[in-house]
Coordinates of C-alpha atoms in Angstrom, one line a residue:
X21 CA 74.4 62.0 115.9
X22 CA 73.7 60.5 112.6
X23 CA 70.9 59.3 110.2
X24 CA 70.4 57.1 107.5
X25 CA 67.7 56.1 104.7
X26 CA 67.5 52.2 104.5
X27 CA 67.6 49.7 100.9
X28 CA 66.1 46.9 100.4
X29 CA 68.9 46.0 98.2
X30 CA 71.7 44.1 99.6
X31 CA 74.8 46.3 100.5
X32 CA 77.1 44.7 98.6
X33 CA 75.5 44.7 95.1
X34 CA 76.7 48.5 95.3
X35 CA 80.9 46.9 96.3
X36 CA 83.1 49.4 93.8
X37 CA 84.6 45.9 92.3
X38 CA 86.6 48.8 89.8
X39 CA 88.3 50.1 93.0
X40 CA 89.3 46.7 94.4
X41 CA 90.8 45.4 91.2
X42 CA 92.7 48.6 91.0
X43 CA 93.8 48.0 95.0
X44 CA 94.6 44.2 94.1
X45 CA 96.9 45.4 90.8
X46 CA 98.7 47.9 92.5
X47 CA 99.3 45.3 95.5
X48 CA 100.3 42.3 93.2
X49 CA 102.6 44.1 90.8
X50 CA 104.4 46.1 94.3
X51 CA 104.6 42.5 96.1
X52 CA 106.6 41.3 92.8
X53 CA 109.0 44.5 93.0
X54 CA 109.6 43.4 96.6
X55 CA 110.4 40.5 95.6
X56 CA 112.5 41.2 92.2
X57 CA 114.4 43.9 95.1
X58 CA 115.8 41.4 97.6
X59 CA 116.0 38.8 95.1
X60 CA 119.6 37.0 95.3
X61 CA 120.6 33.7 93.4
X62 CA 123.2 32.4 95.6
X63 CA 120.8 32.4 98.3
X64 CA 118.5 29.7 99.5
X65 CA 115.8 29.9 102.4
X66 CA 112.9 27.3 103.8
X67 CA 109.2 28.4 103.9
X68 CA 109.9 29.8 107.2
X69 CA 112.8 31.9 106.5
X70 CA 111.3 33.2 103.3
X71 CA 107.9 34.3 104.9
X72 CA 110.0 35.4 108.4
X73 CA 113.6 36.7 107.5
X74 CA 112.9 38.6 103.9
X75 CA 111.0 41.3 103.0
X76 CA 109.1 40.1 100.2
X77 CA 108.2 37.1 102.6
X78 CA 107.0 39.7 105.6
X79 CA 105.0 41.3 102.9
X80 CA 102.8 38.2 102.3
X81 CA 102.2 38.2 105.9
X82 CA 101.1 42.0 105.8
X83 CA 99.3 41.8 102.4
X84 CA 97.2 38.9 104.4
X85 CA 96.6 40.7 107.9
X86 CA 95.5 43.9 105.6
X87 CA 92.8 42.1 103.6
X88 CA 91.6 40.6 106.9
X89 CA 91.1 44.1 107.6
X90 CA 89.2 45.3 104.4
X91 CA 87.1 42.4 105.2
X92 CA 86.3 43.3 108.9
X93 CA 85.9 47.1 107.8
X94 CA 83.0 45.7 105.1
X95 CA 81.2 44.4 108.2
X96 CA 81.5 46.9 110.4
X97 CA 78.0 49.3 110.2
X98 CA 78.6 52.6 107.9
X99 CA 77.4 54.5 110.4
X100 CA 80.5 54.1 112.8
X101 CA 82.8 55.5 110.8
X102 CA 80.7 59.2 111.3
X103 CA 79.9 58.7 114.8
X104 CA 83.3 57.5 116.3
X105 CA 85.6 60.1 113.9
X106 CA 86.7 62.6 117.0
X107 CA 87.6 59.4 119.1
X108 CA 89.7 58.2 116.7
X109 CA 91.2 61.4 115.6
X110 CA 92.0 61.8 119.3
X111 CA 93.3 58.2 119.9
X112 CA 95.8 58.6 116.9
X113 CA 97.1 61.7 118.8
X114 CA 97.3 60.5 121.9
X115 CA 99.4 57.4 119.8
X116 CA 101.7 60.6 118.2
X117 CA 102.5 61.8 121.9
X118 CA 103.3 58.6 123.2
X119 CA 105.5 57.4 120.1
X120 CA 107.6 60.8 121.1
X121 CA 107.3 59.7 125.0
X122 CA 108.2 55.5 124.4
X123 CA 109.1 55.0 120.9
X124 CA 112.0 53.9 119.2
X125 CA 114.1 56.2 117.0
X126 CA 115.1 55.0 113.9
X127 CA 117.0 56.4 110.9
X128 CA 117.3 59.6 112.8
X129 CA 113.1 59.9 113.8
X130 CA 111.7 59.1 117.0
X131 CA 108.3 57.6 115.6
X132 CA 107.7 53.7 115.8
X133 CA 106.7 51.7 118.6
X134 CA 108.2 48.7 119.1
X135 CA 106.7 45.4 120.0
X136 CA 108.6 42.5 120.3
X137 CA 111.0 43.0 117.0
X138 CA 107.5 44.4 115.4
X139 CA 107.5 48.2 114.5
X140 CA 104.3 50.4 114.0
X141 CA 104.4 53.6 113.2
X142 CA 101.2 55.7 114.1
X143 CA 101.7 58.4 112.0
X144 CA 100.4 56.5 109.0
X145 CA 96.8 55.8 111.5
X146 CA 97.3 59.6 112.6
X147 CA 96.5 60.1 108.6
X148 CA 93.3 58.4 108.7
X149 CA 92.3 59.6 111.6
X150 CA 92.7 63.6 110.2
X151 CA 91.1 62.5 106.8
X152 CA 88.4 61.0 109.4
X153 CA 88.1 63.6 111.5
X154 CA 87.9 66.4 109.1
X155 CA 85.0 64.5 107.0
X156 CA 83.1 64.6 110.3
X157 CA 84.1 68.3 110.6
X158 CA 82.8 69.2 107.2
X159 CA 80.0 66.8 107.0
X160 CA 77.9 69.3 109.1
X161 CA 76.0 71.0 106.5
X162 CA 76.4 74.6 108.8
X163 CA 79.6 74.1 108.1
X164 CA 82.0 75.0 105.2
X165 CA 85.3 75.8 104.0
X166 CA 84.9 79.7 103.0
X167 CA 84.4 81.1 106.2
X168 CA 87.7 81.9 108.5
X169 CA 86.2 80.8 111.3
X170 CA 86.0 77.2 110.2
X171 CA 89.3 77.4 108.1
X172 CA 91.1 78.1 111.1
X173 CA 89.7 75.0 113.0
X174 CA 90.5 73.1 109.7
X175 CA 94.0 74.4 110.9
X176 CA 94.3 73.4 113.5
X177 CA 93.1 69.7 112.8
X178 CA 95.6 69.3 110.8
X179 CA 98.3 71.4 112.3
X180 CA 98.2 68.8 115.8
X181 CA 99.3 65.7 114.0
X182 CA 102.1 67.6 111.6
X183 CA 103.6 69.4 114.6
X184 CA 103.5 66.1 116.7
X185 CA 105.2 64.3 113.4
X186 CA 107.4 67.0 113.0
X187 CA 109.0 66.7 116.7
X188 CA 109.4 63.2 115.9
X189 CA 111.8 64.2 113.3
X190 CA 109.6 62.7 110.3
X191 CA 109.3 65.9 108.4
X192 CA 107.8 63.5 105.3
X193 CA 104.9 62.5 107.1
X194 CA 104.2 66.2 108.6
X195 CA 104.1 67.4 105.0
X196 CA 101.0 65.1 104.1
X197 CA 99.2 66.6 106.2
X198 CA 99.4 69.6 103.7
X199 CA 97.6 67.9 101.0
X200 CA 94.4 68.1 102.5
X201 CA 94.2 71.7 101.2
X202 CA 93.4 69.9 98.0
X203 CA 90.2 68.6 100.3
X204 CA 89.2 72.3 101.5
X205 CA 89.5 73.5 97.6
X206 CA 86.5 71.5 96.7
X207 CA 84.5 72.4 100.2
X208 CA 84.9 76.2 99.0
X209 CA 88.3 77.2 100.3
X210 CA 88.5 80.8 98.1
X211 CA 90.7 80.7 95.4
X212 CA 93.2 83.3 96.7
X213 CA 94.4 81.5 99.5
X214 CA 95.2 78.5 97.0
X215 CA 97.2 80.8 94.9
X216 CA 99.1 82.3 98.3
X217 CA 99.6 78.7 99.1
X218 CA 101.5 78.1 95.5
X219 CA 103.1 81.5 95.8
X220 CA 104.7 80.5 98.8
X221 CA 105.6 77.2 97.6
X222 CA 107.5 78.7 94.9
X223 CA 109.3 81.5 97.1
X224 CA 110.8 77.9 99.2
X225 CA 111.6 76.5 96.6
X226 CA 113.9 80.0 95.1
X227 CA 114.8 80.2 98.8
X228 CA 116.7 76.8 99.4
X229 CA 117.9 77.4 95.5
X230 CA 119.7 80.4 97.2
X231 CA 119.9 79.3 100.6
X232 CA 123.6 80.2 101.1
X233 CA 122.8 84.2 99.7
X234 CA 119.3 85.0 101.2
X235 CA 120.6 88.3 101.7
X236 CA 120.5 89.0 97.9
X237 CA 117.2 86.9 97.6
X238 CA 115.7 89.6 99.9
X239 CA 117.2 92.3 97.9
X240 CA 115.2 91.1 94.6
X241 CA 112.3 90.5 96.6
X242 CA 112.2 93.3 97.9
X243 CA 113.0 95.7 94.8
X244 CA 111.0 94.0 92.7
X245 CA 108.0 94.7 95.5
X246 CA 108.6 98.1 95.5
X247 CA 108.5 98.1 91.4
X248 CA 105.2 96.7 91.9
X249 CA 104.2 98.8 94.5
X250 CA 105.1 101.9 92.5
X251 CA 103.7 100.5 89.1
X252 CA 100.2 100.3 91.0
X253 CA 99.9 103.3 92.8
X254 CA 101.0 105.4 89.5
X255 CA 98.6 103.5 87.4
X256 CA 96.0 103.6 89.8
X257 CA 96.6 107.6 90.1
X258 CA 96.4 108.5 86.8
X259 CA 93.6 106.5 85.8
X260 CA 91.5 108.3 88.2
X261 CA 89.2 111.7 87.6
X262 CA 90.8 114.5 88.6
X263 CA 88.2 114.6 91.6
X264 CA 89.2 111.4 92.9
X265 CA 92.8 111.7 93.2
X266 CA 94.5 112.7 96.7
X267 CA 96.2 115.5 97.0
X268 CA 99.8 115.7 95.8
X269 CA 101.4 116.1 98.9
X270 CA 99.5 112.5 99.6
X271 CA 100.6 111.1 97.0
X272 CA 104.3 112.6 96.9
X273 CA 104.1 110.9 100.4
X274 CA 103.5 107.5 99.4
X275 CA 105.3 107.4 96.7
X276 CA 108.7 108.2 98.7
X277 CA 107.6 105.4 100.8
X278 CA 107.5 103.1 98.1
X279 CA 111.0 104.3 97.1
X280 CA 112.3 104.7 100.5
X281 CA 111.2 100.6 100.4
X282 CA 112.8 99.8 97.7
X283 CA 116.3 101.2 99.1
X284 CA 115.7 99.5 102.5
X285 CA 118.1 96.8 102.1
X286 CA 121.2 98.8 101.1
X287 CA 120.7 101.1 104.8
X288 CA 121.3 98.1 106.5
X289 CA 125.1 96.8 107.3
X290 CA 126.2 93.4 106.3
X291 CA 128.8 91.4 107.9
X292 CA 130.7 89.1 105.0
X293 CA 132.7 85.8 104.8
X294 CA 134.5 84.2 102.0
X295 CA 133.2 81.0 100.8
X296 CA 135.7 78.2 99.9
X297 CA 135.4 79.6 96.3
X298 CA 136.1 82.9 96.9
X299 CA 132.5 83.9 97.2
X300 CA 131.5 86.5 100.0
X301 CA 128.7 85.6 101.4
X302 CA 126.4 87.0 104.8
X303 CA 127.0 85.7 107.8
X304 CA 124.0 83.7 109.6
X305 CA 124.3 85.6 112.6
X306 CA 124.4 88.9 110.6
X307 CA 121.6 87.6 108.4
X308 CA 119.0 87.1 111.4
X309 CA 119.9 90.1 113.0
X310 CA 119.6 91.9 109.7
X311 CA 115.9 90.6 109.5
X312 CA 115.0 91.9 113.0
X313 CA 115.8 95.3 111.3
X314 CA 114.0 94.4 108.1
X315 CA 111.0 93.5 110.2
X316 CA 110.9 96.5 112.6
X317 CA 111.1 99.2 109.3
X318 CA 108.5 97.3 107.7
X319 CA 106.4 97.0 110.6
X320 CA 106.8 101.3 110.5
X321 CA 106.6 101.2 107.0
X322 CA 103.4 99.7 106.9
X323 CA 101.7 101.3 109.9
X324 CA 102.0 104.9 108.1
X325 CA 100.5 103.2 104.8
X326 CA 97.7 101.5 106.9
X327 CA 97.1 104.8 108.0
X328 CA 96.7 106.4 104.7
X329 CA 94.9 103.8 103.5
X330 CA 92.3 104.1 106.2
X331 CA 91.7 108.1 106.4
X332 CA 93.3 110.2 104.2
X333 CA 93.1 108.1 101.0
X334 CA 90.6 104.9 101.7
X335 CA 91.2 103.8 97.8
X336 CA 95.0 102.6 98.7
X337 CA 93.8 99.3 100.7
X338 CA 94.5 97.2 98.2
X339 CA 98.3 98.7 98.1
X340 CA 98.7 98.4 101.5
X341 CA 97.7 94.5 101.2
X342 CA 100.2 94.3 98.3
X343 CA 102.9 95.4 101.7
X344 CA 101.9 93.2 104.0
X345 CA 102.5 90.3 101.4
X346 CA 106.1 91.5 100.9
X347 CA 106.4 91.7 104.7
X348 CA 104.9 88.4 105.3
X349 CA 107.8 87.1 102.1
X350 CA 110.1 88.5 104.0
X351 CA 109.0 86.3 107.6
X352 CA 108.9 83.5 104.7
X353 CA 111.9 83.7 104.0
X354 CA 113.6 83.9 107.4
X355 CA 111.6 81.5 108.7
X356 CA 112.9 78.8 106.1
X357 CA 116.4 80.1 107.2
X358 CA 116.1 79.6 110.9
X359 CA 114.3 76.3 110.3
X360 CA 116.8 74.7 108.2
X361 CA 120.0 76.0 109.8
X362 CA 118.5 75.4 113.5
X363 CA 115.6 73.1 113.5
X364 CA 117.1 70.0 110.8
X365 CA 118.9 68.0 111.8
X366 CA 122.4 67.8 109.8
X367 CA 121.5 64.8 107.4
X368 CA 118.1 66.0 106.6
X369 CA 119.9 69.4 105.5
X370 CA 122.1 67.4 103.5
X371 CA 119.5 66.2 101.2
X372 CA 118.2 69.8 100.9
X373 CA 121.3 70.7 99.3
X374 CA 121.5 67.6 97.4
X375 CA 117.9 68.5 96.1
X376 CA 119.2 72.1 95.1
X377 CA 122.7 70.7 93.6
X378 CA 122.0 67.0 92.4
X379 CA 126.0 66.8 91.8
X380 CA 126.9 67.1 95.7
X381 CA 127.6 63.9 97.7
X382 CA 127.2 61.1 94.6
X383 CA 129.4 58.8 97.7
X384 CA 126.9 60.7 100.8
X385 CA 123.6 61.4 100.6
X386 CA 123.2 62.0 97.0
X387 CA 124.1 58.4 96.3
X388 CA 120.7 57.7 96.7
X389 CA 118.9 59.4 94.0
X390 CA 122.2 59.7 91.9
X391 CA 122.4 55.8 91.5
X392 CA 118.2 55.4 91.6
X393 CA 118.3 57.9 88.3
X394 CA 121.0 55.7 87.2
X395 CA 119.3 52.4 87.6
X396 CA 115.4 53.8 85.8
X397 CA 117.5 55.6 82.7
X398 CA 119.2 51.8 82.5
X399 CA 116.1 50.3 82.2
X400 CA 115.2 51.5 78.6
X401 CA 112.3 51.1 76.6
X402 CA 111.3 47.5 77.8
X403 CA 114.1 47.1 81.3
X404 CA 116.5 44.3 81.3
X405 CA 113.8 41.6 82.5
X406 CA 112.3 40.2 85.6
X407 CA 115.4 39.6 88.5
X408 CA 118.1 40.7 86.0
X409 CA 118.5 44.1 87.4
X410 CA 122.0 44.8 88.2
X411 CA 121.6 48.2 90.4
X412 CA 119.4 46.4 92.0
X413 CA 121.7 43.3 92.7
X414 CA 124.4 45.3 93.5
X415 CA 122.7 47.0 95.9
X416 CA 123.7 50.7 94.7
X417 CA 120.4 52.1 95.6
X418 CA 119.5 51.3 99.6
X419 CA 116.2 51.0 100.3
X420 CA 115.3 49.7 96.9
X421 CA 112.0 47.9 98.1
X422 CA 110.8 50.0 100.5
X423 CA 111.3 53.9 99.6
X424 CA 113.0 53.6 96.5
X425 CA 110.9 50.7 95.0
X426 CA 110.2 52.2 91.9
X427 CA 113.7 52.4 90.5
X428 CA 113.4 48.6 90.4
X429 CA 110.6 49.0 88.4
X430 CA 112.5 51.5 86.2
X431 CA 115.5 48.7 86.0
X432 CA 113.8 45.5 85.7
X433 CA 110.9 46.9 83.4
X434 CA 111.7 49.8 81.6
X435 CA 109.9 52.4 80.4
X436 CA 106.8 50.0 80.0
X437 CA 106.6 48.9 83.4
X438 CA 107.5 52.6 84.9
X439 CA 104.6 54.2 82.8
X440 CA 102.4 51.4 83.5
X441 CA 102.7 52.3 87.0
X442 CA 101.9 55.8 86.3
X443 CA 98.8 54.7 84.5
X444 CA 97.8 52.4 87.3
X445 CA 98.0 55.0 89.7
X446 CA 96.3 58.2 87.7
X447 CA 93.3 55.4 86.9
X448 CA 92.6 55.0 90.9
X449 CA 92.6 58.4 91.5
X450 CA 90.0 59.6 88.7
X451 CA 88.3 56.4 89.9
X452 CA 88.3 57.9 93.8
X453 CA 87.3 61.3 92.5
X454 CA 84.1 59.4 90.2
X455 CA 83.5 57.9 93.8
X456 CA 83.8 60.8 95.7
X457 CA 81.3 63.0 93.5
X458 CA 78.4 60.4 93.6
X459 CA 78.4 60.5 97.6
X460 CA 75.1 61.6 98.4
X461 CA 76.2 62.2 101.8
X462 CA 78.7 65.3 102.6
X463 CA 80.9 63.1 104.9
X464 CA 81.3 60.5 102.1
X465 CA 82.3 62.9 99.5
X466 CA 84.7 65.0 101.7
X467 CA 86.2 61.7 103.2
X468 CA 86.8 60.5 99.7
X469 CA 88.6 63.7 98.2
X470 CA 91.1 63.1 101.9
X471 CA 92.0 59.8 100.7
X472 CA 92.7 61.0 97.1
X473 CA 94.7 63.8 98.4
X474 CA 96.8 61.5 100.5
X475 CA 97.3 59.3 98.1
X476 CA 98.4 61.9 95.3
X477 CA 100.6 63.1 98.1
X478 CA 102.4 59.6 98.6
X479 CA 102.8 59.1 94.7
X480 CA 104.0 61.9 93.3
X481 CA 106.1 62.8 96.1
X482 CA 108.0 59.2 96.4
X483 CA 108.3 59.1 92.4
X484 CA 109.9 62.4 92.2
X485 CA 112.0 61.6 95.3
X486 CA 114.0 58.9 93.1
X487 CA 114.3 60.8 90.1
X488 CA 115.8 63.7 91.9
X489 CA 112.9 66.2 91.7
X490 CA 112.3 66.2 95.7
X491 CA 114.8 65.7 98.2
X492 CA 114.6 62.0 100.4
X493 CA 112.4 62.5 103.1
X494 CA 111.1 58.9 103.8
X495 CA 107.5 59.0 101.9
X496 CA 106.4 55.5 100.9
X497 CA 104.9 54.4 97.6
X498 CA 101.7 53.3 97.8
X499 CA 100.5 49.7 97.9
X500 CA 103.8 49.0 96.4
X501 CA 106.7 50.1 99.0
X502 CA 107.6 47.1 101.8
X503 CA 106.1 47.7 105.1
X504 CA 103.1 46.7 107.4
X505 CA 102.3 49.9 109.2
X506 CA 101.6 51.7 104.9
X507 CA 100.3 49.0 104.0
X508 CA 97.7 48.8 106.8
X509 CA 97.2 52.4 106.7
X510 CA 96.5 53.1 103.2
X511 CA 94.1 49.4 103.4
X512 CA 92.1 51.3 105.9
X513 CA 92.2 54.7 104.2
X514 CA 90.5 53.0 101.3
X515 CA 88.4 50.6 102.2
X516 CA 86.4 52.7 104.7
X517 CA 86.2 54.3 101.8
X518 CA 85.2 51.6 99.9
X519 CA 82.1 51.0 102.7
X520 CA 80.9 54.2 102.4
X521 CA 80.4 53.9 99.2
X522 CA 78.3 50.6 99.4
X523 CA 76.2 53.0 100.8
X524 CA 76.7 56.0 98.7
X525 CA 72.8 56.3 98.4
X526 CA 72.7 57.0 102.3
X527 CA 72.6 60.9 103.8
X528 CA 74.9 60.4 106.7
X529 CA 74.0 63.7 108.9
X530 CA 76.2 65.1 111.7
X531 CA 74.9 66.8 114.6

């Protein structure tokens, strides 16, 4: 199953002390946040209350349990961690089915288990277990990320935990699972895909901008495809010899397709409403039937240009590709409408339009990152000290040490202490990525660019979640946020990490 070269030097001389002291800064300055969070001066407590009725008390206990783990994982033999990847990958979702069977729904997602007043939640394990299981999946040197056949099992190893999380309501935690593209970039995933992916992330974003007038986001789409579409072929023509260029019946054909594309839209009736503000907008009913017709004319559409492409003119593939994009915009599109007018639930949609129109709800669900902006931009250059936040004491922001941690930061310590958690954070990951590229053995590195990737994923989507530039959607910060389930999950994440790279010398091979 595996191999290994042996040392005679003594495992630990090669301990990343760099990585630790980063892990034990980022753990002591979010344990003080917690802390500075709940604070409240009218309030007294024993030992025992502390440690078992506040947060900042609970966190001791976790921060302890966690680095009893680290210390357990760095006597545990390196060669587990390759060997026993597909049983823990399969243990975690076995964990994600029974959490939907047995668990315990809270805040409007069915994913902790509860024991005895003590909640886990097993997607944060199901994250290590993917990063895990994917390392093992890589780590075969047969195997790489430019080949279809083995991106579309790297699929589907990632697609079974975010569909499990998903039905458990936690769309944040499904949405990690995502980042591990970043993994498959540097294991050869071709460039093009990358740039779909971003494309496509851009046309969500425009689409929930214009969520309540898709209809006339289709229209630009789609016009602006068939300007593109036109541009090419004409180009493409005329550059040509004279030899090389169909015949102008072909081409009088294709063109009038393009065209005969570009008018689609209008052939199609619309059945309108007026908005509150006098607006008139589609109905959704007439919307979704609208892109049943869309799809079936493209579908035709694109049959008679496939069949151009592949007889009569074999030089217009690439066009026909260009089609099949704008199609598969199109699906985009109405697939982001069906999911968030029939898959969210109403609250989650709610922050979507908060996200698109910050001004909405400031007394709902915009509160939250209204008053968390409010609190960081009161801060200042230097904050207003250690326990003298007054958002914070107030309670205007809920959540403030476990989601919305850093606007306490932002409060209490100002531009200074917001920055310096920045800093803190980009230093550990160019120190992962340093890590990750001396691995000697392929599971190592590939492991080590899935805990970066999650990591990145946690930070920059939790920091932009309290100053407005993502919408709420439950995403931890970490090593700082209050909670034993992150906390133990990201300990784990990186300190396997951490003992493979005692052993960074060592070819781990998989079989």
């Amino acid at each position: 199953m595996y191999g290994s070269s042996s040392s005679s030097r003594s495992p630990f001389s090669q301990l990343d002390w760099m990585t630790i002291l980063l892990f034990l800064g980022l753990l002591t300055w979010g344990w003080i946040s917690i802390y500075a969070a709940i604070y409240d001066a009218e309030k007294t407590y024993t030992v025992n209350q502390f440690l078992f009725k506040t947060n900042a008390g609970k966190q001791i206990i976790w921060i302890g349990l966690a680095t009893m783990l680290a210390l357990v994982l760095m006597l545990l033999d390196v060669r587990l961690f390759a060997s026993f990847s597909p049983f823990f990958y399969i243990g975690t979702m076995a964990l994600l089915v029974g959490v939907l069977l047995f668990g315990r729904e809270v805040a409007g997602s069915k994913s902790w288990f509860d024991f005895g007043g003590i909640r886990f939640q097993p997607a944060e394990l199901a994250k290590v277990g993917t990063a895990l299981m994917i390392a093992f999946f890589l780590g075969n040197k047969r195997v790489s990320a430019d080949k279809w056949k083995y991106i579309g099992i790297l699929m589907v190893i990632i697609g079974i935990p975010a569909v499990l999380t998903i039905l458990q309501g936690d769309t944040g935690s499904a949405m990690v699972f995502a980042s591990f593209f970043i993994v498959f970039y540097r294991e050869g995933l071709p460039s093009f895909i990358m740039v779909i992916g971003l494309s496509a992330i851009i046309l969500l974003v425009a689409t929930l901008v214009m969520l309540s007038d898709l209809w006339g986001l289709m229209q630009r789409i789609i016009v602006i495809g068939g300007i593109i579409l036109l541009t090419i072929q004409l180009i493409d023509f005329f550059r040509r010899r004279a030899e090389d260029r169909p015949k102008w019946f072909v081409f009088v054909i294709e063109i009038s397709l393009n065209i005969i594309l570009l008018t689609i839209p209008w052939w199609i009736p619309v059945q309108e409403y007026q908005s509150e503000e006098g607006v008139a907008l589609v109905k959704s009913e007439s919307f979704k039937q609208n892109l049943m017709w869309l799809g079936a004319i493209f579908g035709i559409w694109l049959f008679i240009k496939g069949i151009f492409a592949l007889t009569i003119d074999k030089k217009y593939k690439p066009i026909w590709l260009v089609g099949f994009i704008i199609m598969a915009t199109v699906a985009i599109v109405g697939g982001l409408d069906f999911f968030v007018k029939d898959v969210l639930k109403g609250y989650q949609r709610k922050r979507l339009e908060v996200l698109v129109d910050p001004t909405q709800g400031k007394q709902d669900f915009g509160w939250q990152v209204y008053n968390s902006k409010s609190a960081i931009s009161s801060g200042g250059l230097t904050g207003k000290g250690f326990l003298e936040g007054t958002h914070t004491k107030l309670n205007y922001v809920p959540d403030q040490s476990t989601d919305f941690i850093y606007c306490t930061i932002g409060e209490e310590q100002g531009w200074v202490g917001s920055f310096g958690v920045l800093i803190l954070f980009v230093l550990l990951f160019f120190r992962l990525i340093h890590v990750a590229e001396r691995q000697k053995s392929k599971f190592s590195r590939v492991y080590a660019y899935g805990v970066v990737s999650i990591l990145f994923y946690h930070f920059i989507v939790n920091i932009g979640m309290t100053i407005g530039l993502f919408p709420v959607i439950g995403i931890p910060l970490p090593f700082f946020s209050y909670g034993g389930s992150s906390l133990w999950g990201f300990t784990l994440l990186l300190f396997i990490l951490v003992k493979l790279d005692m052993h960074r010398k060592t070819e781990v091979k998989i079989d």
